[in-house]
Coordinates of C-alpha atoms in Angstrom, one line a residue:
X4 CA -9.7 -18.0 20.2
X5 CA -6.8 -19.8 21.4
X6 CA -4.0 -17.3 20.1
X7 CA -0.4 -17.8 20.4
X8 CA 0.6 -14.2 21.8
X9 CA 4.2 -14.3 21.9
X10 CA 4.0 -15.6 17.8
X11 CA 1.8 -12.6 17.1
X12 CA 3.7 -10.2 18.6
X13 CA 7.0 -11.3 17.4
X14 CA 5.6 -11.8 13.6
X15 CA 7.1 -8.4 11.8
X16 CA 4.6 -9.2 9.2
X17 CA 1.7 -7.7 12.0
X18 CA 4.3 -5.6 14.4
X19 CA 7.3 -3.9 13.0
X20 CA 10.2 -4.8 14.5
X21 CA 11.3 -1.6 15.8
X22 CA 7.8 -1.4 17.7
X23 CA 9.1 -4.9 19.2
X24 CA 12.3 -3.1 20.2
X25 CA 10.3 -1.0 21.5
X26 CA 8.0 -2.7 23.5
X27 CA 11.4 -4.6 25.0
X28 CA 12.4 -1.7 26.0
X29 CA 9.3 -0.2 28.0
X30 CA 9.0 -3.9 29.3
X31 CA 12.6 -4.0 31.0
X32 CA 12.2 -0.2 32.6
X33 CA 8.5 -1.6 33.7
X34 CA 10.3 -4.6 35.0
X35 CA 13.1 -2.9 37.2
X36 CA 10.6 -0.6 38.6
X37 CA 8.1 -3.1 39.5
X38 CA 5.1 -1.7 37.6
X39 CA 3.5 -3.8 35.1
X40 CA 2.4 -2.6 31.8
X41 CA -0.1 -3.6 29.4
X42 CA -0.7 -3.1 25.7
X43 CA -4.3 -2.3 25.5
X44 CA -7.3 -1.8 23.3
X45 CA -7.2 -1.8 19.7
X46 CA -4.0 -2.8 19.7
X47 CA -5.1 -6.4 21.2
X48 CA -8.2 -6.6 19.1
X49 CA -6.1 -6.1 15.7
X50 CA -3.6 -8.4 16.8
X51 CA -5.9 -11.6 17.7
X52 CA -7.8 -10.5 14.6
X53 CA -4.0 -11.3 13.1
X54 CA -4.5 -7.5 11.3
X55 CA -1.1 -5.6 11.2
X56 CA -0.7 -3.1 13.9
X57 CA 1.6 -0.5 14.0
X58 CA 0.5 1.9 17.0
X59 CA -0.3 1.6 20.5
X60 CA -0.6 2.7 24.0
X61 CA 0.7 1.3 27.2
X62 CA -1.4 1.5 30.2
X63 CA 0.6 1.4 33.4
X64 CA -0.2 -0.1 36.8
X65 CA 1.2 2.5 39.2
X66 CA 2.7 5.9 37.5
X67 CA 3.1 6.4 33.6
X68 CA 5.2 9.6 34.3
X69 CA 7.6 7.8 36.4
X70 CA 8.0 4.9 33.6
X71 CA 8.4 7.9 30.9
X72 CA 11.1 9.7 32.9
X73 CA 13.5 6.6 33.3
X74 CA 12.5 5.8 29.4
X75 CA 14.1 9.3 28.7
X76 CA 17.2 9.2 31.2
X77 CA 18.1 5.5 29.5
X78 CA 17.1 6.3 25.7
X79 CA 16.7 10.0 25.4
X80 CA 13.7 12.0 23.6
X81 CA 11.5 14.4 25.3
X82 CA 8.8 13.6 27.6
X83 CA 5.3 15.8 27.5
X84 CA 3.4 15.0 31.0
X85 CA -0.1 16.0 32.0
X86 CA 0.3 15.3 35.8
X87 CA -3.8 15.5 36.2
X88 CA -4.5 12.5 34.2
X89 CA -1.4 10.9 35.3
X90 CA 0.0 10.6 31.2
X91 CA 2.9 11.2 29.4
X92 CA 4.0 10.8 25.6
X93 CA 7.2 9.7 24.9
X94 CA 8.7 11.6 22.1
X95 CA 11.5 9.0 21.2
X96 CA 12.4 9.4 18.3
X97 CA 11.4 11.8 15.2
X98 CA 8.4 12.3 15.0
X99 CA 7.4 8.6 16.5
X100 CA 6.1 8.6 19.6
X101 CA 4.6 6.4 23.0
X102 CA 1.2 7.2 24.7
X103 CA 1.7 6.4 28.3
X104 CA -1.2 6.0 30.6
X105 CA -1.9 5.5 34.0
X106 CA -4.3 2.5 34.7
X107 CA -7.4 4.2 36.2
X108 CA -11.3 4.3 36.5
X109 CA -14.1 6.8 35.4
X110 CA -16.9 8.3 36.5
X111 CA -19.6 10.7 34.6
X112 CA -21.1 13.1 36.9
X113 CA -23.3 13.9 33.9
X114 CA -24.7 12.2 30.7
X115 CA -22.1 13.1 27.4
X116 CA -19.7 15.0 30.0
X117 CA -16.0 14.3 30.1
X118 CA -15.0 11.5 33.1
X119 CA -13.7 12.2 36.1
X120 CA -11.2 9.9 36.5
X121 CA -9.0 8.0 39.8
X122 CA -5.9 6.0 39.2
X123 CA -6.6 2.1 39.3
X124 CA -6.1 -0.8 38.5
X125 CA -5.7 -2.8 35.2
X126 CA -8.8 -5.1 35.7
X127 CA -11.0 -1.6 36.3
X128 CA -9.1 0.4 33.3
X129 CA -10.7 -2.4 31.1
X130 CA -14.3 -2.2 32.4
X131 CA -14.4 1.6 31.7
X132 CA -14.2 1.0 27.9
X133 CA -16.5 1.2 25.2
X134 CA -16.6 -3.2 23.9
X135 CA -15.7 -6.1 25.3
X136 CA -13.6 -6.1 21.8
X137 CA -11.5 -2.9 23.2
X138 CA -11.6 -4.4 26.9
X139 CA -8.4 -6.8 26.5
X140 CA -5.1 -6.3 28.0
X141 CA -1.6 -8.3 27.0
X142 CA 0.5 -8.1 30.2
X143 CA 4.1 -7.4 28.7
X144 CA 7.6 -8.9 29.4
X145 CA 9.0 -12.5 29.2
X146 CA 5.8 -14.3 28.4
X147 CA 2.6 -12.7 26.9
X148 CA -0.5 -13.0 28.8
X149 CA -4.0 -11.8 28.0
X150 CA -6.0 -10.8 30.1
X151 CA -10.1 -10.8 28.9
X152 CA -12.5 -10.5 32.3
X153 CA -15.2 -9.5 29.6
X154 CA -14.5 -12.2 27.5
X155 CA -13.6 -10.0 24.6
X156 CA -12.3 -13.1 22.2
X157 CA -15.9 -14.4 22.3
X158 CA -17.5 -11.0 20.8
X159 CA -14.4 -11.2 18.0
X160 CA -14.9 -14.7 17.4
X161 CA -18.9 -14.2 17.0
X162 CA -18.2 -10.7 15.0
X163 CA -20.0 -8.5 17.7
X164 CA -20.0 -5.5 19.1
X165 CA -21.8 -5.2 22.6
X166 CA -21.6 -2.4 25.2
X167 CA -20.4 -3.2 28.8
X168 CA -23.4 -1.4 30.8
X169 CA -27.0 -0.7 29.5
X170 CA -25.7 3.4 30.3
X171 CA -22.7 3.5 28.2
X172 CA -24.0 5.3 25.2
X173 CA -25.6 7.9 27.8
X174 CA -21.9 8.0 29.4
X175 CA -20.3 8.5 26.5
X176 CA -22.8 8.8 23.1
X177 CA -19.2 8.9 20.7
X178 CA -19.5 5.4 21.2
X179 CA -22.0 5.2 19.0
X180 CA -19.8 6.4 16.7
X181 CA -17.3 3.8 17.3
X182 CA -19.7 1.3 17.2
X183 CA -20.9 2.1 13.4
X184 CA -16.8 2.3 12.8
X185 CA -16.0 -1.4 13.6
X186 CA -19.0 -2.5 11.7
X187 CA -17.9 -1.6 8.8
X188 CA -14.0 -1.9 9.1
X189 CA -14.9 -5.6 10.2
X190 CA -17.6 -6.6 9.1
X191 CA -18.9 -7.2 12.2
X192 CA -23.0 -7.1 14.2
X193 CA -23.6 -4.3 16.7
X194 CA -25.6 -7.0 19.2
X195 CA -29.3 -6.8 19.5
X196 CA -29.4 -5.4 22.8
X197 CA -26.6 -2.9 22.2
X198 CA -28.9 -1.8 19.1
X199 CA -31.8 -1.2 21.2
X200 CA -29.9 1.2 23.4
X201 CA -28.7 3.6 20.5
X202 CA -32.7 5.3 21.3
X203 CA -34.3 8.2 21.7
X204 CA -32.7 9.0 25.3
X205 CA -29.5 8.4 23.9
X206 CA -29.5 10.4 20.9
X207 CA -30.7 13.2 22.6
X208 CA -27.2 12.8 24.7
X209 CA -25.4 13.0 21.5
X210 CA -27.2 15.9 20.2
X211 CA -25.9 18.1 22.9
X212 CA -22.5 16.9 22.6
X213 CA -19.8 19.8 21.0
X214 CA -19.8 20.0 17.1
X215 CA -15.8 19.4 18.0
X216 CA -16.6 16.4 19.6
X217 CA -18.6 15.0 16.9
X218 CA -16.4 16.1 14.0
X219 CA -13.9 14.3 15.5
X220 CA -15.9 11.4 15.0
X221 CA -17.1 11.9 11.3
X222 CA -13.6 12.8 10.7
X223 CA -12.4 9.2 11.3
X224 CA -15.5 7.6 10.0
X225 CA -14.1 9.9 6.9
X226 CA -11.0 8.1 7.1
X227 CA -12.0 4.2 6.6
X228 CA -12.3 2.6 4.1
X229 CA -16.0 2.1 4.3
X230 CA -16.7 5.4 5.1
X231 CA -20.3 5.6 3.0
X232 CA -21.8 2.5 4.6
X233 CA -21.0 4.0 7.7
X234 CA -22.6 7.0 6.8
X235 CA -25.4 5.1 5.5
X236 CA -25.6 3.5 8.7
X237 CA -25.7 6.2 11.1
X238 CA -28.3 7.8 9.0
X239 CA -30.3 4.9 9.9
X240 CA -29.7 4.9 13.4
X241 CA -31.2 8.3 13.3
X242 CA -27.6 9.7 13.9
X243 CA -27.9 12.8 11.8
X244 CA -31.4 13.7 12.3
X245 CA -30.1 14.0 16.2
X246 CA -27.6 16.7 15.0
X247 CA -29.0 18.4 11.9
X248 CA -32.9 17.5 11.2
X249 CA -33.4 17.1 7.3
X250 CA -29.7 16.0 6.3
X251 CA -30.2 14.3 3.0
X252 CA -28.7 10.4 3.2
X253 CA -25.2 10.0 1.4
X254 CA -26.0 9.4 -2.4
X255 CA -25.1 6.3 -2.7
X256 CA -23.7 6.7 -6.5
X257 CA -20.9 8.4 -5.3
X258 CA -20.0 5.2 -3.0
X259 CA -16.9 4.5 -5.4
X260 CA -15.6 7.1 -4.9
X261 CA -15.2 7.8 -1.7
X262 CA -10.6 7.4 -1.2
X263 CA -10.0 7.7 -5.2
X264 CA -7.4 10.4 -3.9
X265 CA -6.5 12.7 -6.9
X266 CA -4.1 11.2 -9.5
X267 CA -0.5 12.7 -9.5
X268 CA -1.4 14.7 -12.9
X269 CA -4.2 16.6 -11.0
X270 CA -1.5 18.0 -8.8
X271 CA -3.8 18.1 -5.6
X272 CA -2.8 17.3 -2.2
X273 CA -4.8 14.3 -1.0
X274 CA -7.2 14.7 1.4
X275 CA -9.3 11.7 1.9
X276 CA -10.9 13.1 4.6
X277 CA -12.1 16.9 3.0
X278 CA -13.2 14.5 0.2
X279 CA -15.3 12.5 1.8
X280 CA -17.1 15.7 3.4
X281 CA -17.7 16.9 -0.3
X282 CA -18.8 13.8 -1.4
X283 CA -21.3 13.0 1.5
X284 CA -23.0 17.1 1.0
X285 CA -22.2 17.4 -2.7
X286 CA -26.1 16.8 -3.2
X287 CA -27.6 18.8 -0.1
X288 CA -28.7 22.6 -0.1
X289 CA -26.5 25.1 0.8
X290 CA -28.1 26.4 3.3
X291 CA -28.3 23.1 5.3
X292 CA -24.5 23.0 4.9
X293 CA -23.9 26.6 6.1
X294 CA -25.9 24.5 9.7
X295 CA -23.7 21.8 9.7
X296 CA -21.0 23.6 9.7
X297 CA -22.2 25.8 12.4
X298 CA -23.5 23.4 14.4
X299 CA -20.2 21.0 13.8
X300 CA -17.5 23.8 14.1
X301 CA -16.3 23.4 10.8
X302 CA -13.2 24.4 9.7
X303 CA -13.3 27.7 7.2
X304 CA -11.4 25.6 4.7
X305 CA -14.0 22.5 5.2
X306 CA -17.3 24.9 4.8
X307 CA -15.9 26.6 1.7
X308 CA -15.2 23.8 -0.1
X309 CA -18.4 21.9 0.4
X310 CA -20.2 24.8 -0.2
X311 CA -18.1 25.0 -3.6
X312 CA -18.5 21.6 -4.6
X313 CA -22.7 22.0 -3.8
X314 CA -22.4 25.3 -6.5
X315 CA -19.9 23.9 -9.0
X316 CA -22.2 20.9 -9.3
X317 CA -25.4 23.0 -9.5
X318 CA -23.7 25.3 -12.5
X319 CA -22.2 22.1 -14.7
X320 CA -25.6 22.1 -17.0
X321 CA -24.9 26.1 -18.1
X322 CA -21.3 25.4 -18.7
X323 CA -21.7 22.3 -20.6
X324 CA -20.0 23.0 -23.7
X325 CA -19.2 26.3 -23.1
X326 CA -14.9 27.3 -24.1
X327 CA -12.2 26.2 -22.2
X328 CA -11.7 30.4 -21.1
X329 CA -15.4 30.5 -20.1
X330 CA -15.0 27.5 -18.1
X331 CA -11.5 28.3 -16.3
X332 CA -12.9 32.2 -15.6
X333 CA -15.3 30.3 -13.6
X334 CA -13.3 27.6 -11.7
X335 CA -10.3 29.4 -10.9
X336 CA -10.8 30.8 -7.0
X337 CA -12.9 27.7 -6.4
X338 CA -10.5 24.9 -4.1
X339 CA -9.3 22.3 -6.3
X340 CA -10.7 19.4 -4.1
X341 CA -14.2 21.0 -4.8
X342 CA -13.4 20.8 -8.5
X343 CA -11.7 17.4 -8.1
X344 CA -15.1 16.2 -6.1
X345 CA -16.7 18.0 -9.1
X346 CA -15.2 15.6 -11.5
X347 CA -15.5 12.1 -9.3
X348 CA -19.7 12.5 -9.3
X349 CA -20.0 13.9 -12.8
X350 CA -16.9 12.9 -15.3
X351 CA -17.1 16.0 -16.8
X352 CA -14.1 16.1 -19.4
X353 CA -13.7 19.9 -18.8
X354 CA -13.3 19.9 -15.1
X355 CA -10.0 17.0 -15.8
X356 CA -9.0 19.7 -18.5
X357 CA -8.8 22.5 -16.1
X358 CA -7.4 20.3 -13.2
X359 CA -4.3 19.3 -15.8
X360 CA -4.0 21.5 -18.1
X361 CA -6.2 24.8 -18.1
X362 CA -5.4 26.1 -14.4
X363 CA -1.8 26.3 -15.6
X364 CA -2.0 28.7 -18.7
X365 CA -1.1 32.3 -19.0
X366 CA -0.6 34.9 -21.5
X367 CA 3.1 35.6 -22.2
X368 CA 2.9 39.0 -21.6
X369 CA 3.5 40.3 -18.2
X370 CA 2.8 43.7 -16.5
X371 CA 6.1 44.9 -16.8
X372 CA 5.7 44.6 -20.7
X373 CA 2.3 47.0 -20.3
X374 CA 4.5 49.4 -18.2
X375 CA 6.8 49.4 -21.0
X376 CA 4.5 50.1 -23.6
X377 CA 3.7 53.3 -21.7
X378 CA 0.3 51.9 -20.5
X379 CA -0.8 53.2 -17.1
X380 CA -1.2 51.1 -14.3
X381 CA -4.3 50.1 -13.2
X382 CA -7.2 47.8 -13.8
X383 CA -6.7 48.1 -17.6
X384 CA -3.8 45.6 -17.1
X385 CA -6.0 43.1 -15.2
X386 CA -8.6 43.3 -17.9
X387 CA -5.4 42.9 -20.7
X388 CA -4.1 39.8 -19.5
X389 CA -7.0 38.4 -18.9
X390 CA -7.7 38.7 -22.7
X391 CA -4.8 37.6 -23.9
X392 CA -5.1 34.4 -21.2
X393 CA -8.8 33.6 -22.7
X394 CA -7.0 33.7 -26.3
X395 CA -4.2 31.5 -25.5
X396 CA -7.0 29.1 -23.6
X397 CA -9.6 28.9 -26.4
X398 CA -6.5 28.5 -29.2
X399 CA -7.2 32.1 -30.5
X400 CA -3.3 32.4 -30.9
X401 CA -0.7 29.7 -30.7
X402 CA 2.4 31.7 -29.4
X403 CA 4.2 34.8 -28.7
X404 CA 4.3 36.3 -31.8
X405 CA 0.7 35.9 -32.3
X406 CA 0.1 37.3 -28.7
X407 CA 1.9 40.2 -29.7
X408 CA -0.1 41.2 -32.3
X409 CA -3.5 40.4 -30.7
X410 CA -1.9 42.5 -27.5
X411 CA -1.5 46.0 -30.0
X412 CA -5.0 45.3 -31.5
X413 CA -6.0 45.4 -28.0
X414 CA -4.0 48.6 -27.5
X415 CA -4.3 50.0 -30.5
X416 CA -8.4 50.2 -30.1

């Protein structure tokens, strides 16, 4: 590809500057400890693909814990180790923070285990990855140099993705994963014999991996941009069927909608991720979802509120038309992402109405004025308010007054 490293790097428009403070400073403690250091990975890929990059990790020839501690005596933060893998993260300031790594190899004493790993060197720290694409190194300090022993820049420059070893998806089946990932955020080919690998032997790997392991995955597949050709994609490869047999395919009507995070009016905290879970099982059974989430250790808050969405969507044709009290009896306790998700694959005006307006209603009247009346406590004051909130709602009365005297008709009778 012919790239002019230094430029790239230097170009704030694809590296914040502070990063390139940053990276100046690792590369003079690096220097005056004579270990060399290498940005790695995605970081290289992005930056030859001139995409902006903002985060990366610095793989160390020698002793990452070493080149953390003398970060922290010249610049201060707080150093977290983990003296078996030979890591540390450089808390340095804020919340920002630096992965260090040890250069090192891997072996897998079993198919879909974690590695063992070995300290090593750069060139053997590159052939344990997942692509050619990830498997590029940019030696830091005075002058940038790249190194690519798997000639990485030809699989960018052709817009492939190709394994390293015909036993990496057996190794390691996440990869897979990753694979479907950079298709879609780039457009690119999984090569023809890399295809013919994701098989029967290696889905089998996958489908024995931990339902943390593969959430993990889905969550970041969740996260892109093209999350529901992705989806669409694995379903293909047979990716689901491997985990949970009968999973319906993502409707693909609901493609669109997929990051529309909830307008400021709705008031929901955006979750992009939860979102895309709901829109991907909005259309599938219950009872297939209850699997999933067994199977893919899914969060309480995550299984609720797909399950939710799947029973909000099922009951829309009975409430159609039904009053705005009817309607908010039945949403309120439901999460507001499920209603929100609600809303995205149907349009129904009431469930915007509740979102903006309806959830936020209540009847004047509070429990301390029933205790002043000289009512008794107890589940007549639930059963009060909740009549006087449905009036209020459906536009039975229009203010306090008229509350007041609906409230001693109640009482009165």
């Amino acid at each position: 590809m012919g790239k002019d490293l230094q430029r790239l790097i230097q170009d704030p428009n694809l590296l914040p500057s502070e990063k390139q403070d940053l990276l100046l400073r690792v590369a003079a403690e690096a220097a005056a400890m004579n270990m060399p250091c290498y940005l790695v990975g995605g970081f290289v890929r992005d930056l030859l693909l001139e995409r902006p990059v903002n985060d990366f990790d610095i793989v160390v020839e020698g002793n990452a814990i070493r080149i953390g501690k003398a970060l922290v005596k010249q610049y201060g933060g707080r150093l977290t180790t983990h003296e078996k893998f030979k890591t540390a993260i450089w808390k340095y300031s804020g919340e920002e923070y630096l992965d260090l790594i040890t250069a090192r190899s891997e072996t897998y004493e079993s198919p879909g285990e974690l590695p063992t790993i070995q300290p090593s060197t750069i060139g053997e720290d590159l052939k344990r990855r997942d692509f050619p694409i990830n498997a590029m190194a940019i030696r830091i300090g005075d002058t940038a140099r790249l190194l690519d022993p798997l000639n990485g820049q030809n699989d960018l420059a052709a817009g492939l993705i190709r394994v390293l070893h015909p036993k990496s998806f057996i190794d390691d089946p996440t990869r897979i994963f990753r694979a479907i990932r950079y298709e879609g955020r780039y457009g690119f080919k999984i090569e023809t014999g890399t295809l013919k690998l994701i098989d029967i032997e290696s889905l089998a790997v996958l489908g024995k991996l931990s339902g943390e392991r593969v959430r993990h995955e889905l969550d970041l597949i969740m996260d892109e941009d093209a999350a529901p050709q992705m989806l669409t994609r694995a379903s293909e490869l047979g990716i689901f069927d491997a985990l949970v047999p009968a999973l319906p395919k993502l409707n693909t009507a609901y493609a669109d909608s997929f990051g529309v995070l909830p307008p400021e009016e709705f008031k929901i905290p955006a979750n992009r991720v939860l979102l895309g879970y709901l829109l991907w099982l909005t259309d599938s059974p219950v009872v297939l979802v209850e699997s999933l989430a067994k199977r893919l250790d899914f969060t309480a808050d995550l299984r609720d509120a797909a399950i939710a969405a799947i029973q909000l969507k099922s009951d829309l044709p009975v409430l159609a038309g039904a009053k705005p009290s009817i309607w908010t009896e039945r949403l309120d306790g439901t999460p507001l992402i499920s209603v929100y998700a609600g809303w995205l694959v149907s349009k129904e005006p009431a469930l915007r109405e509740y979102l903006t307006k309806w959830r936020h209603v209540r009847a004047a009247t509070t429990g301390d004025d029933l205790k002043a009346m000289g009512i008794p406590a107890g589940p007549r004051y639930r059963e009060i308010l909740s009549r006087l909130r449905a009036a209020r709602l459906d536009e039975e009365i229009k203010d306090a007054n008229e509350e007041l005297n609906l409230l001693k008709r109640f009482t009165s009778s």
